[in-house]
XYZ file of N, CA, C and O in Angstrom:
312
model
N 0.834 -1.183 0.000
C 0.000 0.000 0.000
C 0.875 1.240 0.000
O 1.992 1.224 0.496
N 0.326 2.304 -0.514
C 1.033 3.572 -0.571
C 0.602 4.420 0.619
O -0.575 4.456 0.972
N 1.549 5.094 1.225
C 1.238 5.960 2.360
C 0.328 7.099 1.907
O 0.428 7.569 0.776
N -0.575 7.555 2.782
C -1.445 8.672 2.412
C -0.624 9.937 2.210
O 0.464 10.078 2.766
N -1.142 10.881 1.401
C -0.381 12.092 1.116
C -0.108 12.956 2.339
O 0.937 13.565 2.442
N -1.026 13.002 3.278
C -0.841 13.801 4.491
C -1.337 13.025 5.692
O -2.282 12.258 5.593
N -0.710 13.265 6.812
C -1.102 12.624 8.059
C -1.304 13.712 9.101
O -0.445 14.563 9.291
N -2.458 13.701 9.739
C -2.745 14.643 10.818
C -3.048 13.850 12.076
O -3.949 13.004 12.071
N -2.301 14.105 13.140
C -2.568 13.473 14.428
C -3.524 14.391 15.179
O -3.284 15.585 15.293
N -4.624 13.820 15.671
C -5.680 14.617 16.297
C -6.002 14.086 17.685
O -5.683 12.942 18.021
N -6.663 14.916 18.484
C -6.983 14.551 19.862
C -8.443 14.159 20.047
O -8.818 13.707 21.119
N -9.270 14.346 19.016
C -10.680 13.995 19.117
C -11.050 13.006 18.014
O -10.440 13.002 16.941
N -12.070 12.184 18.275
C -12.480 11.169 17.305
C -13.322 11.755 16.175
O -13.498 11.114 15.152
N -13.830 12.950 16.335
C -14.608 13.605 15.271
C -13.789 14.770 14.744
O -13.404 15.666 15.502
N -13.517 14.756 13.442
C -12.687 15.785 12.825
C -13.388 16.338 11.594
O -14.271 15.714 11.031
N -12.963 17.529 11.173
C -13.476 18.147 9.954
C -12.323 18.311 8.974
O -11.186 18.577 9.378
N -12.612 18.143 7.691
C -11.594 18.323 6.666
C -12.192 19.125 5.521
O -13.298 18.846 5.068
N -11.448 20.138 5.064
C -11.862 20.901 3.888
C -10.779 20.903 2.819
O -10.907 21.563 1.794
N -9.702 20.174 3.062
C -8.633 20.051 2.085
C -7.737 21.252 1.951
O -6.765 21.216 1.197
N -8.030 22.340 2.657
C -7.232 23.554 2.502
C -6.919 24.223 3.833
O -6.514 25.373 3.851
N -7.102 23.525 4.931
C -6.907 24.126 6.249
C -5.510 24.707 6.412
O -5.331 25.771 6.992
N -4.505 24.043 5.874
C -3.124 24.481 6.065
C -2.628 25.414 4.968
O -1.464 25.801 4.964
N -3.488 25.787 4.021
C -3.104 26.670 2.923
C -3.643 28.065 3.218
O -4.856 28.256 3.268
N -2.763 29.061 3.437
C -3.253 30.416 3.711
C -4.147 30.921 2.568
O -3.739 30.932 1.411
N -5.366 31.303 2.886
C -6.302 31.790 1.876
C -6.673 30.727 0.867
O -7.120 31.037 -0.228
N -6.531 29.456 1.231
C -6.688 28.368 0.276
C -8.055 27.739 0.206
O -8.190 26.654 -0.356
N -9.087 28.374 0.757
C -10.408 27.757 0.748
C -10.858 27.401 -0.666
O -11.502 26.383 -0.883
N -10.509 28.215 -1.654
C -10.906 27.930 -3.037
C -10.136 26.739 -3.598
O -10.531 26.152 -4.596
N -9.037 26.358 -2.945
C -8.223 25.244 -3.426
C -8.606 23.917 -2.798
O -8.077 22.879 -3.176
N -9.514 23.942 -1.844
C -9.861 22.734 -1.107
C -11.064 22.012 -1.684
O -11.283 21.985 -2.888
N -11.841 21.406 -0.787
C -13.048 20.678 -1.155
C -14.128 21.004 -0.135
O -13.850 21.669 0.865
N -15.358 20.573 -0.349
C -16.409 20.844 0.644
C -16.005 20.300 2.018
O -15.387 19.242 2.107
N -16.346 21.030 3.047
C -16.034 20.588 4.410
C -16.838 19.342 4.734
O -18.044 19.300 4.540
N -16.118 18.319 5.196
C -16.761 17.076 5.618
C -16.347 16.771 7.047
O -15.255 17.141 7.477
N -17.236 16.122 7.776
C -16.942 15.696 9.138
C -16.722 14.193 9.121
O -17.511 13.454 8.542
N -15.637 13.751 9.733
C -15.242 12.351 9.730
C -15.202 11.822 11.150
O -14.846 12.549 12.079
N -15.543 10.563 11.314
C -15.545 9.921 12.631
C -14.485 8.821 12.652
O -14.519 7.907 11.844
N -13.574 8.907 13.594
C -12.550 7.880 13.765
C -13.166 6.732 14.554
O -13.762 6.943 15.601
N -13.006 5.513 14.038
C -13.610 4.354 14.686
C -12.584 3.583 15.518
O -11.530 4.107 15.869
N -12.875 2.314 15.800
C -12.023 1.502 16.667
C -10.644 1.226 16.080
O -9.741 0.795 16.788
N -10.456 1.498 14.794
C -9.138 1.303 14.180
C -8.182 2.442 14.529
O -6.972 2.319 14.349
N -8.722 3.574 14.984
C -7.892 4.690 15.424
C -7.514 5.670 14.335
O -6.710 6.563 14.570
N -8.107 5.534 13.149
C -7.828 6.482 12.076
C -8.956 6.473 11.052
O -9.772 5.565 11.022
N -8.987 7.527 10.229
C -9.950 7.627 9.135
C -9.297 8.438 8.024
O -8.443 9.289 8.277
N -9.673 8.153 6.778
C -9.147 8.863 5.621
C -10.245 9.724 5.005
O -11.392 9.282 4.893
N -9.893 10.933 4.584
C -10.840 11.805 3.902
C -11.075 11.250 2.494
O -10.124 10.951 1.765
N -12.321 11.129 2.114
C -12.670 10.608 0.800
C -12.364 11.569 -0.338
O -12.273 11.162 -1.486
N -12.178 12.853 -0.022
C -11.859 13.837 -1.058
C -10.359 13.941 -1.303
O -9.902 13.839 -2.436
N -9.592 14.179 -0.245
C -8.170 14.498 -0.427
C -7.231 13.423 0.101
O -6.011 13.571 0.005
N -7.757 12.361 0.663
C -6.966 11.245 1.194
C -6.140 11.584 2.433
O -5.305 10.787 2.838
N -6.359 12.755 3.019
C -5.646 13.062 4.261
C -6.064 12.044 5.306
O -7.238 11.709 5.442
N -5.110 11.529 6.045
C -5.398 10.541 7.088
C -5.353 11.239 8.447
O -4.400 11.943 8.769
N -6.390 11.008 9.245
C -6.468 11.531 10.600
C -6.269 10.370 11.560
O -7.016 9.391 11.518
N -5.258 10.485 12.414
C -4.911 9.428 13.363
C -5.150 9.957 14.772
O -4.651 11.026 15.141
N -5.900 9.201 15.569
C -6.199 9.590 16.942
C -4.976 9.359 17.817
O -4.439 8.245 17.870
N -4.508 10.416 18.467
C -3.347 10.319 19.350
C -3.668 9.354 20.488
O -4.709 9.469 21.131
N -2.803 8.374 20.692
C -3.006 7.368 21.725
C -3.863 6.199 21.272
O -4.046 5.245 22.017
N -4.381 6.263 20.056
C -5.220 5.184 19.519
C -4.367 4.054 18.954
O -3.136 4.137 18.914
N -5.017 2.982 18.489
C -4.287 1.813 17.998
C -3.414 2.086 16.774
O -2.444 1.375 16.545
N -3.723 3.123 15.987
C -2.924 3.414 14.789
C -1.823 4.435 15.048
O -0.977 4.661 14.191
N -1.821 5.042 16.232
C -0.814 6.049 16.558
C 0.546 5.365 16.690
O 0.718 4.437 17.463
N 1.487 5.788 15.892
C 2.824 5.215 15.923
C 2.990 4.010 15.009
O 4.086 3.492 14.859
N 1.906 3.555 14.386
C 1.982 2.402 13.473
C 2.536 2.846 12.124
O 2.496 4.023 11.776
N 3.051 1.897 11.357
C 3.518 2.172 10.004
C 2.279 2.381 9.130
O 1.580 1.428 8.788
N 2.006 3.628 8.787
C 0.783 3.974 8.061
C 0.716 3.348 6.672
O -0.356 3.128 6.141
N 1.848 3.022 6.087
C 1.839 2.436 4.746
C 1.295 1.012 4.744
O 0.955 0.478 3.698
N 1.199 0.386 5.917
C 0.684 -0.978 6.001
C -0.777 -1.052 6.444
O -1.344 -2.133 6.540
N -1.382 0.099 6.717
C -2.783 0.123 7.147
C -3.688 0.340 5.941
O -3.371 1.138 5.061
N -4.825 -0.373 5.865
C -5.739 -0.177 4.734
C -6.427 1.179 4.812
O -6.520 1.779 5.880
N -6.898 1.658 3.675
C -7.651 2.904 3.646
C -8.992 2.683 4.333
O -9.657 1.685 4.093
N -9.376 3.630 5.177
C -10.681 3.573 5.838
C -11.352 4.923 5.631
O -10.952 5.910 6.239
N -12.332 4.949 4.761
C -13.098 6.168 4.551
C -14.162 6.239 5.635
O -14.586 5.218 6.168
N -14.593 7.420 5.957
C -15.591 7.594 7.003
C -16.836 6.778 6.709
O -17.378 6.827 5.614
N -17.238 5.975 7.666
C -18.436 5.168 7.529
C -18.235 3.861 6.796
O -19.158 3.109 6.604
N -17.016 3.573 6.389
C -16.746 2.338 5.644
C -16.036 1.343 6.535
O -15.396 1.695 7.514
N -16.133 0.088 6.179
C -15.423 -0.974 6.892
C -14.276 -1.457 6.022
O -14.444 -1.583 4.817
N -13.112 -1.735 6.609
C -12.002 -2.216 5.804
C -12.299 -3.619 5.275
O -13.029 -4.384 5.897
N -11.732 -3.946 4.151
C -11.925 -5.259 3.539
C -10.981 -6.269 4.146
O -9.906 -6.056 4.444
């Protein structure tokens, strides 16, 4: 598997992504704001930009992200 393009470590299981949070004045460069829920795997991937959100202290924190399957919000891994 290929590592996700960006990794954000977060402190809450519910996160928002607009694809342009880190780009100054970049709202036009992003995507619609979506809210994602981190499940028991400890991470979730944005379906628009593939940014991965990892819950600090969760099971995926510190793991090799390139070996974890993609988990889109509301989906179950295969």
